[in-house]
Coordinates of C-alpha atoms in Angstrom, one line a residue:
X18 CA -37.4 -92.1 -64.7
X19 CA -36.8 -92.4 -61.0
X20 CA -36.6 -96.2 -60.8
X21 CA -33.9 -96.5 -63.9
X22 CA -31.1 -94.3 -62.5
X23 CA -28.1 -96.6 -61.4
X24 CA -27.7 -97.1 -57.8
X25 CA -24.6 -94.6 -56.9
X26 CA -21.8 -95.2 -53.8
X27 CA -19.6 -93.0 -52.4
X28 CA -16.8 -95.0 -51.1
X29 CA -14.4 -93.9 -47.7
X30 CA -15.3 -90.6 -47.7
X31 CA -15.5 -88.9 -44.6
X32 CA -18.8 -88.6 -43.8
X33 CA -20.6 -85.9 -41.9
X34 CA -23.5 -87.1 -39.7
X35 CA -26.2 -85.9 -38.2
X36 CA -24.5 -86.0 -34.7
X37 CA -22.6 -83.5 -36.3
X38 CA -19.3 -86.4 -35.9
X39 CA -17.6 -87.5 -38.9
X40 CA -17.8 -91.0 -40.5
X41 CA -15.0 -92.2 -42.6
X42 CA -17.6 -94.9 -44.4
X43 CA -19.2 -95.7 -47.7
X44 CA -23.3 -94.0 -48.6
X45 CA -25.5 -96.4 -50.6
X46 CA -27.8 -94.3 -53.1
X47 CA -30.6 -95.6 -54.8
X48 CA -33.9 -94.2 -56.7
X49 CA -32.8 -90.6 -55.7
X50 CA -32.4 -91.3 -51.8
X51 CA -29.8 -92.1 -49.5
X52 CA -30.1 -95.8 -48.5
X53 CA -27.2 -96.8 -46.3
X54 CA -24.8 -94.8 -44.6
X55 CA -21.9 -97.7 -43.2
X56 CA -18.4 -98.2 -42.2
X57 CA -18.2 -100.2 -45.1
X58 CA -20.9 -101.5 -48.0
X59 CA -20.0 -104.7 -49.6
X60 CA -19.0 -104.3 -53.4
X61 CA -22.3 -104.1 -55.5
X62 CA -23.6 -108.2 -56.8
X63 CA -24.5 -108.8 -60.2
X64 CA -27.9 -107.7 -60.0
X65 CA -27.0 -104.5 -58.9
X66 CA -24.4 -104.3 -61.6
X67 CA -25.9 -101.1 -63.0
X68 CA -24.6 -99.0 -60.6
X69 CA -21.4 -96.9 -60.4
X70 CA -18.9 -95.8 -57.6
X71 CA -17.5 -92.7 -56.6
X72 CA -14.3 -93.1 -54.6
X73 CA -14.3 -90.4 -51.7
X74 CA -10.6 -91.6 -49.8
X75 CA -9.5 -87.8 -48.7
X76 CA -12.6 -86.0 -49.2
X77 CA -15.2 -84.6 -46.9
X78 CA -18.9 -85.7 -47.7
X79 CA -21.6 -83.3 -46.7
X80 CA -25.1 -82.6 -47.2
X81 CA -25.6 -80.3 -50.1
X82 CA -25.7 -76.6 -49.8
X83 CA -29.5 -74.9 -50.0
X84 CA -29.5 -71.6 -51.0
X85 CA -32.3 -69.7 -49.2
X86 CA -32.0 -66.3 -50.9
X87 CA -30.7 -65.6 -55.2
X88 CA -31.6 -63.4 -57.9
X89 CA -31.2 -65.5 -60.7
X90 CA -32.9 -62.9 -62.8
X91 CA -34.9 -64.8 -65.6
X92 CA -37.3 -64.3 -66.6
X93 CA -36.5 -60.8 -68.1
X94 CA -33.1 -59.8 -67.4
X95 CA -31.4 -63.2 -68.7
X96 CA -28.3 -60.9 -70.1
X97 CA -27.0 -60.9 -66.6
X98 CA -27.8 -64.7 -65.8
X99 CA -30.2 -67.2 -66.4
X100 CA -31.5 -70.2 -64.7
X101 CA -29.4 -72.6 -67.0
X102 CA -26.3 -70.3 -66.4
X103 CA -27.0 -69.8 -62.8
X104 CA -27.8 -73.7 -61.7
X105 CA -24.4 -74.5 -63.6
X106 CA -22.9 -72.1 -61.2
X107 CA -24.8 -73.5 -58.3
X108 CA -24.0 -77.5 -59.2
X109 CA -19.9 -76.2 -58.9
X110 CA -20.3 -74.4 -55.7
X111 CA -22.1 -77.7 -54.0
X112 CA -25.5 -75.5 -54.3
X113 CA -28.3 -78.4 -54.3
X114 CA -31.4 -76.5 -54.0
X115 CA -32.2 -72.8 -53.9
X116 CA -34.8 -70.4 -53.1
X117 CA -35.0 -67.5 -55.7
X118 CA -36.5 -63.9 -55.3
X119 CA -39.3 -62.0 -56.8
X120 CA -38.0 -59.0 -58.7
X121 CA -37.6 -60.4 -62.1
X122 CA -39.6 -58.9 -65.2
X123 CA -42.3 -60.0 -64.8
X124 CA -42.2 -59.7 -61.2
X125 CA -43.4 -62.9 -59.4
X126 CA -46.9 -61.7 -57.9
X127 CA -49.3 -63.8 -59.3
X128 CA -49.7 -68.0 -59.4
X129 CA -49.5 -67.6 -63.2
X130 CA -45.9 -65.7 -62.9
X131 CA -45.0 -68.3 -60.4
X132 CA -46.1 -71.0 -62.9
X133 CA -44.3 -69.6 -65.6
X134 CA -40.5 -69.7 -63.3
X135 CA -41.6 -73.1 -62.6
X136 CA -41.9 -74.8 -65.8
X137 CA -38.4 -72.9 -67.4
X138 CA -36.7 -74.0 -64.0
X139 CA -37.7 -78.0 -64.8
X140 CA -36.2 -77.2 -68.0
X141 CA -33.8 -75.9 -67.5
X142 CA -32.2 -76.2 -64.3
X143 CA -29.4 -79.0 -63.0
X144 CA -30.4 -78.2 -59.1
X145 CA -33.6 -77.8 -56.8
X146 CA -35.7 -75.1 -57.0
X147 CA -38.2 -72.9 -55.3
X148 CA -39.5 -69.0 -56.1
X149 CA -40.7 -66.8 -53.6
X150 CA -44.1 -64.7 -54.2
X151 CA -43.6 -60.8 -53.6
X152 CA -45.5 -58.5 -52.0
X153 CA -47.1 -55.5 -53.4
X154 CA -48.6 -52.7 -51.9
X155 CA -52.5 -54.0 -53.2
X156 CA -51.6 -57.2 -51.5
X157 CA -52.4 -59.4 -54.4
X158 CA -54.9 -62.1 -53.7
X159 CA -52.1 -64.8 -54.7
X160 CA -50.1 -63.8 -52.3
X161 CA -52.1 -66.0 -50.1
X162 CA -53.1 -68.8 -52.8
X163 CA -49.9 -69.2 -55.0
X164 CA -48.6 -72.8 -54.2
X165 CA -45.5 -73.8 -53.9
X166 CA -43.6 -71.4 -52.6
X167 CA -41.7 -70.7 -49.5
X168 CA -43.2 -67.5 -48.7
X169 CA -43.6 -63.5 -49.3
X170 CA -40.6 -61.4 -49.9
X171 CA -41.1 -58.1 -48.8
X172 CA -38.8 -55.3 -49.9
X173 CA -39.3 -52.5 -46.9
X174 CA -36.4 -50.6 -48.7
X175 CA -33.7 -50.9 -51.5
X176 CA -36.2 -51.1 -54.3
X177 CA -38.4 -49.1 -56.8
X178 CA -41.7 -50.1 -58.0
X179 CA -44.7 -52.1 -57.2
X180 CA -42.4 -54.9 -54.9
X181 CA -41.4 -51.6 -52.7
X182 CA -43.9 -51.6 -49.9
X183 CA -42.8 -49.1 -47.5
X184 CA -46.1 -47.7 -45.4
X185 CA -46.7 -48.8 -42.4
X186 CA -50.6 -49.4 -43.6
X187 CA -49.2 -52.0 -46.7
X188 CA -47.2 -53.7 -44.2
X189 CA -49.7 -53.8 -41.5
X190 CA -52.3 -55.3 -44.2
X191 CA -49.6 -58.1 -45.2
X192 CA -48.5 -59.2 -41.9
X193 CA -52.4 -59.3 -40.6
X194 CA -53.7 -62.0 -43.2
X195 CA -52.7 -65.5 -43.8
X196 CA -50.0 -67.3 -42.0
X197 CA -47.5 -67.7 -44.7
X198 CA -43.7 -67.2 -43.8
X199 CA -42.8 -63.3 -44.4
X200 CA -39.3 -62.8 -45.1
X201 CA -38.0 -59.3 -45.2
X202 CA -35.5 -57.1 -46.8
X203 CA -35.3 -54.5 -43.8
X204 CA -33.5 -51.3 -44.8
X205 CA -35.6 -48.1 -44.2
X206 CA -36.4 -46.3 -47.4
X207 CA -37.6 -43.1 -45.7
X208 CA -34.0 -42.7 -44.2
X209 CA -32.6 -43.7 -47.2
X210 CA -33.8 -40.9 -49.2
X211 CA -33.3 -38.3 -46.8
X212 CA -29.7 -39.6 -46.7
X213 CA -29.3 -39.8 -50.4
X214 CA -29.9 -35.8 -50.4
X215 CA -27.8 -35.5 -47.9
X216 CA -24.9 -37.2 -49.5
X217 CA -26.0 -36.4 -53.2
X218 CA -23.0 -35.8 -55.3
X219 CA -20.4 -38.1 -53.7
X220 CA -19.2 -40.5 -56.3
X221 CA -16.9 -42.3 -53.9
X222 CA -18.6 -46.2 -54.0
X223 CA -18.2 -46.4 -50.2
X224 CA -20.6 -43.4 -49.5
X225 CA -23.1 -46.1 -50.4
X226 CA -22.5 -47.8 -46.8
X227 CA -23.4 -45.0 -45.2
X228 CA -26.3 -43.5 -47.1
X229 CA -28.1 -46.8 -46.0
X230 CA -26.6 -47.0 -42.8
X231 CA -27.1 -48.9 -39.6
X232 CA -29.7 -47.6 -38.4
X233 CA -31.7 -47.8 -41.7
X234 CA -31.2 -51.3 -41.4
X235 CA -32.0 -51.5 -37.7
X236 CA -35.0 -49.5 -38.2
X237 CA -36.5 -51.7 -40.7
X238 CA -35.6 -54.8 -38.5
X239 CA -37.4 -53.5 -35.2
X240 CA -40.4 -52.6 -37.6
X241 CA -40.9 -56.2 -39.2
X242 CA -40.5 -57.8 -35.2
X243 CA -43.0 -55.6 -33.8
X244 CA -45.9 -56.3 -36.7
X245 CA -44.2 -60.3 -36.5
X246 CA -44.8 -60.1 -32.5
X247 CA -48.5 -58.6 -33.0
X248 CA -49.7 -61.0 -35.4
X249 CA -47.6 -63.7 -34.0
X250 CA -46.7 -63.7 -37.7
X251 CA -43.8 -66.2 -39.1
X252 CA -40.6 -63.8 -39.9
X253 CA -37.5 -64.4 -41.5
X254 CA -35.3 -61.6 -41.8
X255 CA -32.7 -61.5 -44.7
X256 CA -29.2 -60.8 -45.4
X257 CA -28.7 -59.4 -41.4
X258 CA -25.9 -57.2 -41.7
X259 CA -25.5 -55.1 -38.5
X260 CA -24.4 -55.5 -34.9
X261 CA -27.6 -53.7 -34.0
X262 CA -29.4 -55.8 -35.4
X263 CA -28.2 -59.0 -34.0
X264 CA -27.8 -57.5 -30.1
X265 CA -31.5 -56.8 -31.2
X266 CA -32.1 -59.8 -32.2
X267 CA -30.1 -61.5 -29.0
X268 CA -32.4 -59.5 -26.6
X269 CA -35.8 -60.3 -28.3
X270 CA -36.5 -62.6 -30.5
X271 CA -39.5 -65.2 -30.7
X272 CA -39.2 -69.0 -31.0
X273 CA -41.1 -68.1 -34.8
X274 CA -38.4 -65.7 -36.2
X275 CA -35.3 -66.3 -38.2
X276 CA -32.5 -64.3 -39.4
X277 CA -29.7 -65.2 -42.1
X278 CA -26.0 -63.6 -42.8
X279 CA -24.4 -63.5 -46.5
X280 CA -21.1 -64.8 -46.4
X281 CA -20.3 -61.4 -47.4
X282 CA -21.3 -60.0 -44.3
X283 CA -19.0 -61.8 -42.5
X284 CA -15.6 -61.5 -44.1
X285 CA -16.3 -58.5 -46.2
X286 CA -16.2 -54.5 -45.0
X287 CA -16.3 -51.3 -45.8
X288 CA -12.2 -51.5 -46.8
X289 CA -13.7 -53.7 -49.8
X290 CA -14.3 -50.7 -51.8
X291 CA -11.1 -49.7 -51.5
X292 CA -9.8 -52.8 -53.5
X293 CA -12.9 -53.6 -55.7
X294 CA -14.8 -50.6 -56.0
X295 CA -18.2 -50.8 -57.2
X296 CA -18.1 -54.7 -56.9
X297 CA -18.4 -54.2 -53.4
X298 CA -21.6 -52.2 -53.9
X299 CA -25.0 -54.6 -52.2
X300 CA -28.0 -53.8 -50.4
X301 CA -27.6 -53.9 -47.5
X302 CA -23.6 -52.3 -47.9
X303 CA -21.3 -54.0 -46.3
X304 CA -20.3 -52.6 -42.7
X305 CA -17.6 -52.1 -40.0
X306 CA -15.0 -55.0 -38.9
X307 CA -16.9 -54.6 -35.7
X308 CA -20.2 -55.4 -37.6
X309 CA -18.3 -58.6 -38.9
X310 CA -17.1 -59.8 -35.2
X311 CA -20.7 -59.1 -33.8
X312 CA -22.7 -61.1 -36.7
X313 CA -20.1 -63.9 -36.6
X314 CA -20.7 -64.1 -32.4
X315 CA -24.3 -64.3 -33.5
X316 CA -23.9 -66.8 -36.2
X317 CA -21.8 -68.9 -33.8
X318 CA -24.7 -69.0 -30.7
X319 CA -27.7 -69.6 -32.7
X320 CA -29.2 -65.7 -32.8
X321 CA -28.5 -65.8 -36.8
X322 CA -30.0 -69.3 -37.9
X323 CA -28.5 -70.0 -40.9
X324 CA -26.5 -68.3 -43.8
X325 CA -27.4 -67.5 -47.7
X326 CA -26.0 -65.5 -50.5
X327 CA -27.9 -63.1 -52.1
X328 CA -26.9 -63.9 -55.4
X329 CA -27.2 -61.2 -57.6
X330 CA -25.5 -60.8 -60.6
X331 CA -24.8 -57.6 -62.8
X332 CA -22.3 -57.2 -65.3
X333 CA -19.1 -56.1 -65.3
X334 CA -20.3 -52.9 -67.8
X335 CA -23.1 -51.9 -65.6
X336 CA -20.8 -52.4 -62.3
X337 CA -18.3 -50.0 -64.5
X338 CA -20.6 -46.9 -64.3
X339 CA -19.2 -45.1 -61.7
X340 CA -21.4 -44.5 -58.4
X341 CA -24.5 -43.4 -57.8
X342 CA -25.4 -45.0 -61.3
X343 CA -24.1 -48.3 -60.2
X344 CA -26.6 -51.4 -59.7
X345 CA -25.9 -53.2 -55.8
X346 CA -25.3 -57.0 -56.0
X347 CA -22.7 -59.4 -56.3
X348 CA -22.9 -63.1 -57.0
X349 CA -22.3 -66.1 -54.6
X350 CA -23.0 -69.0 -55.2
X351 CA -20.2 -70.9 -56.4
X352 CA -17.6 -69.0 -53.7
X353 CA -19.9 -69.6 -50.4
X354 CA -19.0 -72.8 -49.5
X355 CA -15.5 -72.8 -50.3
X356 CA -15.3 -69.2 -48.4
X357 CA -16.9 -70.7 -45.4
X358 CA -15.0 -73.8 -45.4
X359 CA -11.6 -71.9 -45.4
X360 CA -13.4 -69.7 -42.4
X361 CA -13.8 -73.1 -40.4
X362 CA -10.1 -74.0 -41.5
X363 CA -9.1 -71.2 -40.1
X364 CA -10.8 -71.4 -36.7
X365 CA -13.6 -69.2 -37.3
X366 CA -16.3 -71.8 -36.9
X367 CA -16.0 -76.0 -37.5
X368 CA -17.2 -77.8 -40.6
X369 CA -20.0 -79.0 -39.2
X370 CA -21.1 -75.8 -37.9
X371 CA -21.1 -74.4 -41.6
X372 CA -23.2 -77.4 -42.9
X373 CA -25.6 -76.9 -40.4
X374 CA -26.2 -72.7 -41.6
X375 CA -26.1 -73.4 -45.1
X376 CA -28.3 -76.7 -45.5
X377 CA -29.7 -78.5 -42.1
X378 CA -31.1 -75.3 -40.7
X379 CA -32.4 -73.9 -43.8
X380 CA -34.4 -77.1 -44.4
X381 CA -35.7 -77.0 -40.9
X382 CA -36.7 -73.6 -41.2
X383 CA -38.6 -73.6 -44.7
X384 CA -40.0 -77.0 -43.8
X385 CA -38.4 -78.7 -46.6
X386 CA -38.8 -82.3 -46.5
X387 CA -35.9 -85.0 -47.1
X388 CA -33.3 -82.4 -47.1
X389 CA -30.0 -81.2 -45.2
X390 CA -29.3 -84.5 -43.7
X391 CA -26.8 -87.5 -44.5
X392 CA -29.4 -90.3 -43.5
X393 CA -31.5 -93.0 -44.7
X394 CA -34.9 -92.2 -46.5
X395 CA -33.2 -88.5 -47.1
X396 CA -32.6 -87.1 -50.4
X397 CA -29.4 -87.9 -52.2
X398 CA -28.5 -84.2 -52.6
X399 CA -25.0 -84.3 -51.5
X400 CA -21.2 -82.6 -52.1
X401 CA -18.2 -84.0 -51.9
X402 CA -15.3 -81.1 -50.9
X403 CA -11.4 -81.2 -50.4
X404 CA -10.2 -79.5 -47.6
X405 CA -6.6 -80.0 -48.2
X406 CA -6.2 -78.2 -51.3
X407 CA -6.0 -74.2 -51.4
X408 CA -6.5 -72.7 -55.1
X409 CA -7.3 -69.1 -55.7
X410 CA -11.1 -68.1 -57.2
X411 CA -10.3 -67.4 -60.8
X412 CA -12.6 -65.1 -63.2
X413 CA -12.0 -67.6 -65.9
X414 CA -13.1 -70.1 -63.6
X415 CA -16.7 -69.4 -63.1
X416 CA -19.7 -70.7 -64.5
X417 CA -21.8 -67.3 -63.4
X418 CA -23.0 -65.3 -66.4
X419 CA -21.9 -62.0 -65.2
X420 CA -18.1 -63.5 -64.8
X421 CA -16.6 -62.1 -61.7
X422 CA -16.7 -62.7 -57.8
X423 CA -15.7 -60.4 -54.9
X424 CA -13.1 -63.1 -53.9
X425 CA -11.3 -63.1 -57.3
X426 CA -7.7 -63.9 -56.1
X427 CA -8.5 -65.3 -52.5
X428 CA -7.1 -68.3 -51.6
X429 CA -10.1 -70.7 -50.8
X430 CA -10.3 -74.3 -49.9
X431 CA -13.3 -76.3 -49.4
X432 CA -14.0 -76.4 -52.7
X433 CA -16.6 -79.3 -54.5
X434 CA -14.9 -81.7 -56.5
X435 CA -18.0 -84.1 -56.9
X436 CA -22.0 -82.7 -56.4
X437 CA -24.7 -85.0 -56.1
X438 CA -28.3 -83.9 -56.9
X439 CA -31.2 -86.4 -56.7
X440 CA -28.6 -89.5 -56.9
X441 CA -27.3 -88.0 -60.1
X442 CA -23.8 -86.8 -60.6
X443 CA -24.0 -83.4 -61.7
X444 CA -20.1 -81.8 -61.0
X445 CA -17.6 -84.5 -61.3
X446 CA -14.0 -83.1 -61.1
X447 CA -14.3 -79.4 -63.2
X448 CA -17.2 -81.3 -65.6
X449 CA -20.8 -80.6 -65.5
X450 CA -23.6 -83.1 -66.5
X451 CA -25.7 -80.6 -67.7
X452 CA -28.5 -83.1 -68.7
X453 CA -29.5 -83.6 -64.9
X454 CA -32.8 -81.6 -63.8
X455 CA -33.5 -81.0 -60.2
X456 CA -37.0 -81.2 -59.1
X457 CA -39.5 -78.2 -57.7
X458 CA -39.1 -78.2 -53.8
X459 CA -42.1 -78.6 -51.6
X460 CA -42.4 -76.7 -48.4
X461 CA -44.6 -78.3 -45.4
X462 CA -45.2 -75.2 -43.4

């Protein structure tokens, strides 16, 4: 199939390099990989007559966006998004490729559950995948085995069931064998509980940020680096949302441990509930303005490594049921690159910068071959973005199953008007080609 796609060009876009300068030039795609990368390719001969151009005059080409953390919830909860539903979302935001989470029904713990999200993801998704094995308290023998995958999740807190593994023994056990990536979801479920009690009765949606507080989050956080520092065990710590944790984090972290920041994390707080209630409700909460300032600072000098959205959709009934019966999540993954492109606008950070936490570094850190990069021999994943238009995020607008978006009515720009997965056009001005299937990601660490 490879060899009879039409060779693709992207004509005077402004292309950004891996020098991190831009380009205003023309790309040269062929057989699913970026060929040339040039000023200015000559018009295609007869021989390569089967090919078609895109014409990028005014719009900012970059690499496309990998996802490193989304609940995409199927198999087993489909009625709040699917992987059709949820890679239709992902092809509008400039989402590539993503790396999706355990706790689905079943949850993902053995190679045959892992097989099973595999062959409904070729089928059905129009971007990149990978799925992350979790990590029980048994310690599963294919937690080990299971190929591909990116690595263990590990939910220390913020979860029910076999994937919570909160004793120090289970975690002990985990970190000691193997040399898989371990990437945790550090919030401190003995705290949490105590502070549930404490606060029990409280209906008031922003309780929830401080029943798991800071220091449930930081106390989670200086577990995982202390088991990651004994057995010199690869750590990636997710969804970072504290300035404890990042001045933690500045002071001591190895050369093998990561951390990400959700979008949300950074332009989000506590004064969300106010305005959006319970569709501010996530694990971890959001935090303080102070907590934003300190995680950006972080973000900025390379103590947070790169950024991802913890996806995860509920509906609009279940988000209705008035706190504590409430599910945490919110979706992402069509608003993150638009958000963080307006943030860049704005001064916060530059373009390139954002590129760099949402798909270089990710790449680099899972060891994902081919990807994040606007070069020759790298994969033709790519997204084309305006960054002169502003348009408000619109319900109506989404592809998401669930159907809202913390950032209804912001005022984003940024957003993709052409995304590119494997050479193939898959978002083409507001259309999707929903018969394009991305391919299973490999991982080389």
């Amino acid at each position: 199939m490879a060899d009879s796609l039409p060779s693709l060009y992207i004509r005077q876009a402004r292309i950004l390099m891996p020098t991190g300068d831009f380009l205003v030039g023309d790309v040269e795609i062929r057989d699913r990989q970026i060929v040339q990368v040039a000023p200015q390719l000559p018009v295609a001969d007869s021989q390569t007559a089967n090919s078609r151009e895109i014409d990028g005059h005014g719009l900012t080409l970059l690499p496309g966006v990998i996802d490193p953390q989304v609940h995409f919830r199927e198999p087993g909860l489909e009625y709040k998004e699917d992987l059709f539903t949820a890679s239709c979302a992902c092809a509008k935001g400039g989402v590539t490729s993503f790396l999706e989470m355990p706790n689905t029904k079943p949850l993902t713990t053995t190679q045959a559950a892992l097989d099973d999200k595999l062959r409904r993801a070729s089928e059905k998704c129009l971007v990149n995948y990978g799925f992350f094995m979790g990590a029980t308290a048994e310690a599963l023998p294919d937690l080990l085995e299971a190929n591909p995958t990116p690595g263990i999740k590990i939910f220390m807190g913020s979860m029910h069931g076999a994937l919570l593994v909160d004793q120090d023994e289970a975690l002990e056990r985990i970190f000691s064998k193997g040399k898989r990536l371990i990437a945790v979801h550090a919030e401190d479920q003995a705290r949490i509980r105590q502070r549930r009690e404490q606060f029990a009765g409280i209906t008031d949606p922003a309780i929830h940020s401080q029943i798991q507080d800071n220091q449930a989050a930081l106390q989670a956080t200086q577990l995982a680096l202390k088991l990651s520092k004994k057995y010199q065990r690869r750590l990636h710590i997710l969804h970072m949302s504290t300035a404890e944790e990042a001045d933690l984090l500045r002071q001591d972290k190895p050369a093998w441990v990561t951390a990400e920041v959700t979008p949300q994390h950074l332009v989000l707080n506590t004064s969300a509930y106010e305005t959006i209630g319970t569709l501010a409700q996530m694990n971890p909460p959001l935090r303080s303005p102070h907590d934003n300032e300190v995680l950006w600072q972080a973000l900025r000098d390379g103590v947070i490594d790169f950024i991802a959205t913890d996806h995860a959709p509920h509906t609009l009934e279940e988000k209705a049921k008035g706190y504590p019966n409430t599910p945490s999540g919110m979706p992402g993954v069509e608003t993150s690159l638009p958000v963080m492109l307006t943030q860049a606008m704005q001064g916060r950070c530059t373009v390139a910068q954002v590129s760099n936490w949402m798909s270089t570094a990710v790449a680099k850190a899972y060891g994902i071959p081919n990807k994040g990069k606007i070069a020759p021999g790298y994969d033709a994943d790519l997204v084309l973005v305006d960054l002169d238009t502003y348009r408000p995020v619109k319900r109506e607008d989404l592809m998401t199953k669930c159907g809202w978006s913390p950032f209804e009515g912001w005022e984003l720009t940024g957003f993709p008007v052409v995304t590119i997965v494997g050479g193939q056009v898959v978002y083409d001005h507001g259309q999707l080609n929903t018969d394009v299937r991305g391919q299973a990601l490999t991982f080389t660490q």
